[in-house]
Coordinates of C-alpha atoms and ligand atoms in Angstrom, one line a residue:
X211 CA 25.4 -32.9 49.0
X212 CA 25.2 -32.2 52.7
X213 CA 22.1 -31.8 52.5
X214 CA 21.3 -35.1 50.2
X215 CA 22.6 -37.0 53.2
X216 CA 20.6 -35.9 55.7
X217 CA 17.4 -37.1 53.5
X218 CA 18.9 -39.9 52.6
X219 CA 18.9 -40.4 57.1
X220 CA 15.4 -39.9 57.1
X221 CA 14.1 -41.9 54.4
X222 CA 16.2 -45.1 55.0
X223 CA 13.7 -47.8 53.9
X224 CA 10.6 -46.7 51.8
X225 CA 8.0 -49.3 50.5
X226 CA 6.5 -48.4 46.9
X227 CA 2.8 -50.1 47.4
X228 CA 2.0 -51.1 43.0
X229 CA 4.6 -51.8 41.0
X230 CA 2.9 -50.8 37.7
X231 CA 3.4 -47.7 35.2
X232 CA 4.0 -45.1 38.6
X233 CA 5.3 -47.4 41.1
X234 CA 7.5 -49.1 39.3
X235 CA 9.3 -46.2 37.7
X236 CA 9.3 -44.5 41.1
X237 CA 10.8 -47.3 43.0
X238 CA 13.6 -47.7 40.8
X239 CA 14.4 -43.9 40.7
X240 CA 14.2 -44.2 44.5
X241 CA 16.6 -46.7 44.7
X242 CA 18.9 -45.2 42.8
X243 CA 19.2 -42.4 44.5
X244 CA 20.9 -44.4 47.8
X245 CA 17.5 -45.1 49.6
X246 CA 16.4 -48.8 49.9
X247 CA 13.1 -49.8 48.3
X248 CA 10.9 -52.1 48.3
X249 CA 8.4 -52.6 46.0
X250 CA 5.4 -54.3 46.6
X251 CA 2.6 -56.1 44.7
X252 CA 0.4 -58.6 44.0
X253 CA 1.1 -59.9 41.2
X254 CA 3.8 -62.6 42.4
X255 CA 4.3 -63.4 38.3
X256 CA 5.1 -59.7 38.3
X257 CA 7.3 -59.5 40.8
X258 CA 9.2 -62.3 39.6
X259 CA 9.9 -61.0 36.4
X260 CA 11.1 -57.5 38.4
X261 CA 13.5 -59.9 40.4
X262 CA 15.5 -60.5 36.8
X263 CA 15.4 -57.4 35.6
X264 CA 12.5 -57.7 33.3
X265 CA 10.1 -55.1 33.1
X266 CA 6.4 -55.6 30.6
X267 CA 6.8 -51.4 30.5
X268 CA 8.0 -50.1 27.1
X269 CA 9.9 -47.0 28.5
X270 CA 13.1 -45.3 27.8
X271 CA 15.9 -45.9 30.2
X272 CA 13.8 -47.7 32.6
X273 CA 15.4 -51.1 31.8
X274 CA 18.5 -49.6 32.5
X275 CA 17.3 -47.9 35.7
X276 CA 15.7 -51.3 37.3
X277 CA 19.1 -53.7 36.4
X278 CA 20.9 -51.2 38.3
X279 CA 18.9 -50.5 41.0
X280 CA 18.7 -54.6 41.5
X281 CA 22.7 -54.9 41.0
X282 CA 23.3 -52.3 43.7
X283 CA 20.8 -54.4 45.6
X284 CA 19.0 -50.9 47.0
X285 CA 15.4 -52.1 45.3
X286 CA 13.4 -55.5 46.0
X287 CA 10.7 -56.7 44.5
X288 CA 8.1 -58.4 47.0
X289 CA 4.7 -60.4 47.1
X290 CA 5.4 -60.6 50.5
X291 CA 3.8 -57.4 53.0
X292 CA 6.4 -59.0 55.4
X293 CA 8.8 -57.5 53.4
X294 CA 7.2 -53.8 54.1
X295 CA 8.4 -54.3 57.6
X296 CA 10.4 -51.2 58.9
X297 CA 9.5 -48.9 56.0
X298 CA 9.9 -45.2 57.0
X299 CA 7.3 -44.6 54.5
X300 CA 5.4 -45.7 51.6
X301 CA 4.4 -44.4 48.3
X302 CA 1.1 -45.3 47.1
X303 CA 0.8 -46.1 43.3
X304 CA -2.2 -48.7 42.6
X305 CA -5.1 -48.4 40.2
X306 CA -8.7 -46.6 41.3
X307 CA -10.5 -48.2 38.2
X308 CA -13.8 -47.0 37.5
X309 CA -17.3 -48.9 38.0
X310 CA -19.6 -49.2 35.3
X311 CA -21.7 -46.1 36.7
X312 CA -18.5 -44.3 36.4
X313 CA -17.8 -44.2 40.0
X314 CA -14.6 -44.9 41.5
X315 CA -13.2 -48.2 43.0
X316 CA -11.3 -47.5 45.4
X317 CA -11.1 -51.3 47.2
X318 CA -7.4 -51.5 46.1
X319 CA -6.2 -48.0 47.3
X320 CA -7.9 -49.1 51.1
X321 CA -6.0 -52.3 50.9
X322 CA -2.8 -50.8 50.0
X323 CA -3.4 -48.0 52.7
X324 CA -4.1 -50.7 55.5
X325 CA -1.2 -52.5 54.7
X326 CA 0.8 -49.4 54.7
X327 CA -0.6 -48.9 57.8
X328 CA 0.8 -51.9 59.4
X329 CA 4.3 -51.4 58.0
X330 CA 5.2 -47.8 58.2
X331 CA 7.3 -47.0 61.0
X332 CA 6.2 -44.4 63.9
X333 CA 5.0 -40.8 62.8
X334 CA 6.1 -42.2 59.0
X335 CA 4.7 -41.0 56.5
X336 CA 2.3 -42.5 53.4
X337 CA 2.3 -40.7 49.9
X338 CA -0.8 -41.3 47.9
X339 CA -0.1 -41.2 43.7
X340 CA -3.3 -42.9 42.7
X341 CA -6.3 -40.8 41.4
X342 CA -8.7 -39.8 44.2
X343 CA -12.2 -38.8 43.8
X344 CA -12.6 -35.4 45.7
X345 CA -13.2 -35.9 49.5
X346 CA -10.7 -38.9 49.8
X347 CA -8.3 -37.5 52.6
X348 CA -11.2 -38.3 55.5
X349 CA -11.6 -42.0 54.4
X350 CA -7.9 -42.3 54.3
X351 CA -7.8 -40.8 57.9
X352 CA -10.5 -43.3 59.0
X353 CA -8.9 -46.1 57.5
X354 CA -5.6 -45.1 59.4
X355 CA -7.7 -44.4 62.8
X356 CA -9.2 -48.1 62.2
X357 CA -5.9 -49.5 61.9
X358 CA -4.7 -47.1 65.0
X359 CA -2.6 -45.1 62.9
X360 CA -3.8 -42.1 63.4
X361 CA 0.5 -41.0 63.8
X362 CA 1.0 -41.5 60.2
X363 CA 1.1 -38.1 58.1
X364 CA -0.5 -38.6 55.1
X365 CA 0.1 -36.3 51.5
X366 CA -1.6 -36.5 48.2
X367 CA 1.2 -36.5 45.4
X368 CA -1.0 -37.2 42.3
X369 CA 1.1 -38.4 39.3
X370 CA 0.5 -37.1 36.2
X371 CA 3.4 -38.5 33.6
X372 CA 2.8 -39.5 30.6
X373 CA 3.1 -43.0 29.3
X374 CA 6.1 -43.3 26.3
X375 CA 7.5 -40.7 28.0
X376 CA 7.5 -41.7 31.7
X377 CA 10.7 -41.2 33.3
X378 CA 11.8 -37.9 31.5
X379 CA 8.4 -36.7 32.7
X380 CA 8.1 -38.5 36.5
X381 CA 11.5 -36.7 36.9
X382 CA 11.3 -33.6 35.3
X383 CA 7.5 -32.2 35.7
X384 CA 6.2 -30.0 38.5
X385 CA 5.1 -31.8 41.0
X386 CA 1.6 -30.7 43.3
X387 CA 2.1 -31.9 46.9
X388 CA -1.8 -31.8 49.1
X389 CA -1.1 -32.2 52.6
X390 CA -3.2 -30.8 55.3
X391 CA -0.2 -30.2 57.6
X392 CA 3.2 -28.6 57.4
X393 CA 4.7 -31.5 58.6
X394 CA 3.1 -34.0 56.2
X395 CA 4.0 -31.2 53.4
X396 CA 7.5 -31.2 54.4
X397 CA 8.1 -34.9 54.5
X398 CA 6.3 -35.4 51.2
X399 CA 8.9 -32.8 49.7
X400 CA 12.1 -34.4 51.1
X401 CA 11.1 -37.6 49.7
X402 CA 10.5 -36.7 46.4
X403 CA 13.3 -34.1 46.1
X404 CA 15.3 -37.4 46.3
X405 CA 14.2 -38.3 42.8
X406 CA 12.2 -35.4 41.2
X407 CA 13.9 -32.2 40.0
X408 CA 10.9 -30.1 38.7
X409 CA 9.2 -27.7 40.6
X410 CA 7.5 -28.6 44.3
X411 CA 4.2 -26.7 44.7
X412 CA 2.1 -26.8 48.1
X413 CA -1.4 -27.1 48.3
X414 CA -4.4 -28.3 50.4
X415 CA -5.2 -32.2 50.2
X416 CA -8.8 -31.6 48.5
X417 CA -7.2 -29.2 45.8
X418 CA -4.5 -31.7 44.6
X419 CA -7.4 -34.0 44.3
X420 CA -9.4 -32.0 42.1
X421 CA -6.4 -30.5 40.1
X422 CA -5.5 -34.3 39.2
X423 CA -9.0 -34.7 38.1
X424 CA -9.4 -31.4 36.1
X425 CA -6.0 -32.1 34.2
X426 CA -7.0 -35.0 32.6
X427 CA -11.0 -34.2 32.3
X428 CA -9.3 -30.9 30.7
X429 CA -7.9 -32.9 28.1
X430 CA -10.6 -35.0 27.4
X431 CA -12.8 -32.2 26.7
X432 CA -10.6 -30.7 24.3
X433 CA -10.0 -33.8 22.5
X434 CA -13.8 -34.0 22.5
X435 CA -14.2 -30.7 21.0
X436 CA -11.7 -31.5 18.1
X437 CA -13.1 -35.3 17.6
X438 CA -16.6 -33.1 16.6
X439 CA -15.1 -30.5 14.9
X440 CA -13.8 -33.2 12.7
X441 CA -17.2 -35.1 11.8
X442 CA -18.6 -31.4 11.1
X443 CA -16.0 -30.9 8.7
X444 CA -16.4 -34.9 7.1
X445 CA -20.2 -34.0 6.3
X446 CA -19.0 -29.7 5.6
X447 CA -16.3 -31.6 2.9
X448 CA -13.7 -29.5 4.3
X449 CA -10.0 -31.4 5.4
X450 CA -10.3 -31.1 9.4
X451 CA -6.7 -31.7 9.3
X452 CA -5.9 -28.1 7.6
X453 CA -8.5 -26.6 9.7
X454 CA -6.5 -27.6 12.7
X455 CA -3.4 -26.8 11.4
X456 CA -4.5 -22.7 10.2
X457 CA -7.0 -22.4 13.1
X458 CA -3.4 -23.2 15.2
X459 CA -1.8 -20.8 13.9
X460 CA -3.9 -18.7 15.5
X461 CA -2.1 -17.3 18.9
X462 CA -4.7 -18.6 21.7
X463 CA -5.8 -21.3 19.8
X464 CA -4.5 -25.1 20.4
X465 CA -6.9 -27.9 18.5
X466 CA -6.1 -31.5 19.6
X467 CA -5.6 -33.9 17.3
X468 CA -9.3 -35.5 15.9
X469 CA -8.8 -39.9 16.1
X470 CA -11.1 -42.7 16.6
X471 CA -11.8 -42.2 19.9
X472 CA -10.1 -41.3 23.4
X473 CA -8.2 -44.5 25.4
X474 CA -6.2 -45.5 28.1
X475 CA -7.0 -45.8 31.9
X476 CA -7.0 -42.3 33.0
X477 CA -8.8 -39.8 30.0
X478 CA -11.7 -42.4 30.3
X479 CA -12.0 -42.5 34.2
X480 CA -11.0 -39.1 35.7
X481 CA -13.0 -37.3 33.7
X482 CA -16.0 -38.9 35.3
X483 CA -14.9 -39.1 38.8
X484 CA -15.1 -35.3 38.6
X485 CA -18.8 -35.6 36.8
X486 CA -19.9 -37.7 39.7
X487 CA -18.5 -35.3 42.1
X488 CA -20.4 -32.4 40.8
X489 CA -23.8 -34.7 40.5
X490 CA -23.2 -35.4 43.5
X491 CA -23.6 -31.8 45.0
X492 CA -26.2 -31.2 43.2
X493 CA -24.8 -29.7 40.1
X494 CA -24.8 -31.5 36.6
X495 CA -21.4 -31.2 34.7
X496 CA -23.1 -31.7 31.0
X497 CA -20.1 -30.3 29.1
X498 CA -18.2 -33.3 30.7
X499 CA -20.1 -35.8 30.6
X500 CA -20.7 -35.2 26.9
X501 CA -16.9 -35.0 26.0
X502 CA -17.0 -38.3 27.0
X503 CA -19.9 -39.5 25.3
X504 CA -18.3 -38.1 21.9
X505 CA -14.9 -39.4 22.8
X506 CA -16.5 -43.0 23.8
X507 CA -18.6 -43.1 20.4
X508 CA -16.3 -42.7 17.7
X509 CA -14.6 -46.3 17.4
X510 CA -19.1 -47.0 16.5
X511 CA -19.3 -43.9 14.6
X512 CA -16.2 -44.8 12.2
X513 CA -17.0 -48.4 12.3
X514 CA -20.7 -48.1 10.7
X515 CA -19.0 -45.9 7.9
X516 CA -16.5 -48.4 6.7
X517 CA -19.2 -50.8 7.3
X518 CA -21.8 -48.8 5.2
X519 CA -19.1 -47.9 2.2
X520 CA -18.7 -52.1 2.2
X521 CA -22.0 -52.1 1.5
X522 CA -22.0 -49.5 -0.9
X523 CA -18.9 -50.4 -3.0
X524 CA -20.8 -54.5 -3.1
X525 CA -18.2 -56.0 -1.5
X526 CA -20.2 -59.4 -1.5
X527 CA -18.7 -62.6 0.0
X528 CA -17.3 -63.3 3.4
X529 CA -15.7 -59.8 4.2
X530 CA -11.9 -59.5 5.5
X531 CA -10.6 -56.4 7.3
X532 CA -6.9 -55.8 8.2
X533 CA -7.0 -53.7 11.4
X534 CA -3.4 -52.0 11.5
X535 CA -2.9 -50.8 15.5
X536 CA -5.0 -52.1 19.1
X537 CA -3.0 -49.8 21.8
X538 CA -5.0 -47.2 23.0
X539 CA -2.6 -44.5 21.5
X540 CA 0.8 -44.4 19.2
X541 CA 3.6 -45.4 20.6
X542 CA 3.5 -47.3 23.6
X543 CA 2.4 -51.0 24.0
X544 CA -0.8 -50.7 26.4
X545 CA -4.2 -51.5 25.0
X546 CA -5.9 -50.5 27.9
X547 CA -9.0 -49.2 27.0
X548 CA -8.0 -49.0 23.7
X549 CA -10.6 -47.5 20.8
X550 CA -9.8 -50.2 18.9
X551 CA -11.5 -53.0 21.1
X552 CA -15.1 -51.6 20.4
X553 CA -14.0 -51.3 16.4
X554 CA -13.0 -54.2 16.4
X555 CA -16.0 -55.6 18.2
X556 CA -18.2 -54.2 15.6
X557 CA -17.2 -56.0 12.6
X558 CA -16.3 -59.8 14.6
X559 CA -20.3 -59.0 15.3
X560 CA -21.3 -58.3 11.9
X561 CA -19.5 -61.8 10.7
X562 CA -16.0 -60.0 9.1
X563 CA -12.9 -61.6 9.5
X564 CA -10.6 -59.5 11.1
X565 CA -6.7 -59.8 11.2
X566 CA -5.0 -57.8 13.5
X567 CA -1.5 -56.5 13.2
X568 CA 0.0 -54.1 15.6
X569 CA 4.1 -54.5 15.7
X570 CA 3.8 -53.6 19.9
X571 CA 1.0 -55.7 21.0
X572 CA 0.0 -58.9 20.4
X573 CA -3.7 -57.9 21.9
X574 CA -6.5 -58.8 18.9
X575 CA -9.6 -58.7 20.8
X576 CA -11.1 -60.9 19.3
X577 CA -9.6 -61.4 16.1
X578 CA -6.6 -63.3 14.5
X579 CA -3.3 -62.3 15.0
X580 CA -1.2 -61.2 11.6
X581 CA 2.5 -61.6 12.4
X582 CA 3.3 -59.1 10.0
X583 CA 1.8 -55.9 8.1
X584 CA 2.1 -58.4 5.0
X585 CA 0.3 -61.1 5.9
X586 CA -2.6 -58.5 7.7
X587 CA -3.1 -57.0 4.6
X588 CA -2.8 -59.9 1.6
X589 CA -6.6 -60.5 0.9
X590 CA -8.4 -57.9 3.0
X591 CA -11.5 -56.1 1.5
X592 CA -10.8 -52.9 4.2
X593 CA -7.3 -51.7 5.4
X594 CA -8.0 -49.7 9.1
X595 CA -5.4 -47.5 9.8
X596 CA -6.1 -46.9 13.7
X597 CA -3.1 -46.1 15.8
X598 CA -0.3 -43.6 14.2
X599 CA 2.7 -45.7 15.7
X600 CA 6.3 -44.8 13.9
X601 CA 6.5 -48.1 13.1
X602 CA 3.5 -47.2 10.1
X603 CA 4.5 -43.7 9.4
X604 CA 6.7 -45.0 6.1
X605 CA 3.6 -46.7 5.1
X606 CA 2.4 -46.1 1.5
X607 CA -0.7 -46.0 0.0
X608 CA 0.0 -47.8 -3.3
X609 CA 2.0 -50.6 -1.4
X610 CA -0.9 -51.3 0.4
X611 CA -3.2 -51.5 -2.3
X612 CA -1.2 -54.2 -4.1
X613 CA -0.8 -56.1 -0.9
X614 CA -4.3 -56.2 -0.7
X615 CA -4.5 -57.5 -4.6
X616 CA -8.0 -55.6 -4.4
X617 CA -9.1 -53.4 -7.0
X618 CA -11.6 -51.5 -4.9
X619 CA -9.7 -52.0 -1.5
X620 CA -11.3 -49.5 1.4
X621 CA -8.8 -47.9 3.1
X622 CA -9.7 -46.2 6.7
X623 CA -7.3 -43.8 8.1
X624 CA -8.4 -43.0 11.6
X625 CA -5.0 -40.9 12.5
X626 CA -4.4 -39.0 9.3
X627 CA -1.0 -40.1 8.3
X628 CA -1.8 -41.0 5.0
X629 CA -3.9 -37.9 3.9
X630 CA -1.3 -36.5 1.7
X631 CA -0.3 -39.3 -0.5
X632 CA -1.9 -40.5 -3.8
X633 CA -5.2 -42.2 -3.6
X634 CA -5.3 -43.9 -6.7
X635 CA -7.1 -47.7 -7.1
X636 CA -8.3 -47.2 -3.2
X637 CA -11.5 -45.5 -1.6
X638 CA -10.0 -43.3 1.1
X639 CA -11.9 -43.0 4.2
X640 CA -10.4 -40.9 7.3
X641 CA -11.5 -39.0 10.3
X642 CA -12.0 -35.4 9.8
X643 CA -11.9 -35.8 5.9
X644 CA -15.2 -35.7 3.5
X645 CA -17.4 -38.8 3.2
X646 CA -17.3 -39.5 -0.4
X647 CA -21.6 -41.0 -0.2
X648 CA -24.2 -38.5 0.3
X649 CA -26.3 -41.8 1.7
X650 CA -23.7 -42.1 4.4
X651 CA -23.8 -38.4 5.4
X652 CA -27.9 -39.1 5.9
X653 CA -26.9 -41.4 8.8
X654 CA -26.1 -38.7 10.9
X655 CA -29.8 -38.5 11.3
X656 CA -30.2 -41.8 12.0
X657 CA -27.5 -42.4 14.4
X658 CA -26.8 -39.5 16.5
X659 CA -24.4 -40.3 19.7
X660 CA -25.8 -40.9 22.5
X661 CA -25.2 -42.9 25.7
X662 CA -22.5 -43.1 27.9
X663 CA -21.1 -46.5 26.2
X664 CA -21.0 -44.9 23.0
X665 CA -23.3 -47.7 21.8
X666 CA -25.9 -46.2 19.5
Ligands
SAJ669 N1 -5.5 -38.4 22.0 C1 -6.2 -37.8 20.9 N2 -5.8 -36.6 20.4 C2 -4.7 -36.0 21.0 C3 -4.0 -36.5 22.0 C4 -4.4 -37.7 22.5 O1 -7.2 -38.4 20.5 O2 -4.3 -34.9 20.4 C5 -5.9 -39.7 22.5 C6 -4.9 -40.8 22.5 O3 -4.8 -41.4 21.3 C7 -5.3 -41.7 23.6 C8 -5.9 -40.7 24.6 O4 -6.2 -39.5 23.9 O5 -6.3 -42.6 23.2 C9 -5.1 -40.4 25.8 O6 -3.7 -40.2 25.5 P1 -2.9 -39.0 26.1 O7 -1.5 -39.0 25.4 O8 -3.6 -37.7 26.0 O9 -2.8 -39.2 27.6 P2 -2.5 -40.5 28.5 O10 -3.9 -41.1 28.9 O11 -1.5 -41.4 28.0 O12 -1.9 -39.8 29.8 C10 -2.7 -38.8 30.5 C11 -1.9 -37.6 30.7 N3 -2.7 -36.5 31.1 C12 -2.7 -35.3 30.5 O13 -2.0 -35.0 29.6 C13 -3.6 -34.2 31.1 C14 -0.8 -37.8 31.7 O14 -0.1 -36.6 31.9 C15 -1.3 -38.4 33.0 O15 -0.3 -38.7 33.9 C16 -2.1 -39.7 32.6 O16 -3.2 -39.3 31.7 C17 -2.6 -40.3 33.9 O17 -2.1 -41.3 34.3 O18 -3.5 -39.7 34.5

């Protein structure tokens, strides 16, 4: 308790620069732990919305953490950098998208490190959470000696929660602090043992840089690996499903789940930061690269299937196909990046109609909104199955089919759910599972993957 207060001294007023998936989850934390916060950003329609309490993020508990942290009047939402003015720090939590080449853009981290560099008080410090390519901390540095901060201690705190589960995991996950000095290291700590409780491990600046990197390139891989196990096993005619399942219970052996394809802003940037880093030393990460290039062609891959098996079955007319999920993964509401945009794509190009129903988003990209499963369904040729949300877990086979009121509806499961149940009256396509056409199998030849768009 002592102890609490004395931190609570030396972190009186912190700015939180981004008040998106990190920031805004960390600002409110903050707040509610006695310090006062503001959090700035851009976005004034954003910040707005903060003002009353409303937050676009579907997470648990963080409604309830933002209405208190405004009633207790410890957390303020600004458009205003005025309103950074006599921060003792700030925490740093805005996007590094990627540029087409893969590269990082890092134009919004150097504008949120100049302003922080105009509001931090003296010797303050300035906490970085977004993704940095490796090298970063000398930039920062010169930005900060530009701006004639060079007082300012500067630490690398990389987040690395998970979206749907973001404050149970912001709070509770070990936490790698990079700092180049004791002091910065130090300062970082105290901060964030105002709001973390996991673990606090030091390390260099660099190292937490390429840790971030390798976490999520790490799990990109893998999911690469599994995503072509799975279209071995569709042309072997073996269930890739019960191959993960028994080669799991194997004791040093952890398959990923196979899907459509790999989304979201981070598995489909970092990954490549870290390739370029490598390329750019002289050594070429192929094994990287070429996760990425499996991950980034599935939504094509599965698309041309259902789109061949159309063909097949003679499904003649103007063709309708219900596309069931557009986040990038289950449960959450982001479509960022989402697998689903390029499938989706694919058939607006090849003339379909697509109706899009996905009970957390109303994103269609492109297509027309359904404003129930009911109404997606009623009339379509194809059913896509492409994000495993709860919401479609109770989903049946049979239901679907009479929805549809098709005899020979196509039915594309990109997530598995409904391997188990009875096919009858539908063709049953899914990732990982046998192609029923020996002519579609021969595309493989045609159409290997390749490029780093995915587009074949
Ligand atoms: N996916 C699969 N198979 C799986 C698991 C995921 O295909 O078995 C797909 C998802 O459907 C989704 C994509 O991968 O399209 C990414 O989803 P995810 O749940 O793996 O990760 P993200 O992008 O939501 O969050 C990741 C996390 N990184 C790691 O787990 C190493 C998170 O901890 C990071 O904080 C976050 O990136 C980030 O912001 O960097």
């Amino acid at each position: 308790m002592h102890v609490n207060v004395v931190w609570q001294l030396r972190f009186r007023r912190v700015g939180v620069i981004g008040q998106g998936y990190i920031g805004l989850p960390i600002a409110v934390l903050l707040a509610n732990s006695g310090v006062e916060v503001v959090g700035y950003d851009v976005d004034r329609s954003l910040v707005e919305e903060l003002r009353k309490g409303i937050t676009r993020l579907n997470e648990r508990d963080l409604k309830d953490l933002l209405k208190k942290a405004i009633s207790t009047g410890k957390y303020r939402p600004s458009y205003k950098k005025e309103d950074l003015m006599g921060i003792d720090a700030a925490i740093i939590a805005v996007p590094t998208p990627k540029f087409s080449d893969g590269n990082p853009d890092l134009s919004f981290l150097e504008d949120a490190i100049r302003t922080a560099a105009r509001y931090v008080g003296k010797n303050g410090l300035i906490v970085v959470e977004s993704t940095l390519p490796p090298g970063s901390s000398g930039m920062i540095m010169n930005w900060l000696k530009q701006e004639e901060r060079s007082d300012l201690m500067i630490a690398y705190c990389p987040e690395r929660a998970l979206p749907g589960r973001l404050i149970e995991e912001i709070t509770g996950n070990t936490r790698i602090i990079g700092a180049d000095s004791l002091e910065a290291a130090r300062a970082a700590e105290d901060l964030y043992r105002l709001f973390i409780r996991g673990d606090i491990v030091h390390t260099s600046f660099r190292t937490a840089e390429v840790v971030k990197l390798v976490e999520n390139a790490y799990r990109d891989v893998n999911i690469a690996f599994s995503n072509e196990v799975a279209r071995i096993c569709e042309l072997l005619g073996v269930d890739f499903w019960e191959v993960m399942e028994l080669a799991n219970r194997h004791p040093r052996v952890n398959l990923l789940r196979a899907g459509l394809g790999v989304g979201g802003p981070c598995l489909t940037k970092d990954p490549l930061f870290l390739y370029h880093a490598g390329r750019k030393l002289g050594y070429e990460p192929l094994m990287i690269f070429e996760a990425r290039n499996v991950n980034d062609s599935g939504p094509y891959r599965y698309a041309r299937i259902v789109h061949e098996v159309m063909d097949l079955v003679g499904c003649n007319g103007r063709r309708r196909i219900a596309v069931l999920g557009v986040t990038y993964k289950e449960g959450v509401s982001d479509t960022r990046e989402s697998p689903s945009e390029k499938f989706i794509k694919f058939f607006l190009e090849k003339g379909y109609d697509v109706v899009v129903y996905d009970p957390r988003s109303d994103e269609t990209f492109g297509g027309a909104r359904a404003g129930s499963i009911e109404e997606a369904i009623s009339g379509s040729d194809c059913v896509a199955l492409l994000v495993g949300h709860p919401e479609f877990r109770d989903l049946e086979i049979s239901r679907i089919r009479s929805l549809s009121g098709k005899d020979n509806l196509i039915l594309f499961d990109a997530t598995g759910i409904l391997r188990h149940q009875d096919k009858k009256g539908v063709i049953y396509i899914g990732v990982g599972l046998p192609i029923p056409y020996p002519a579609i199998k021969r595309m493989e030849k045609i159409y290997p993957h390749k490029g780093l768009s995915g587009e074949v």
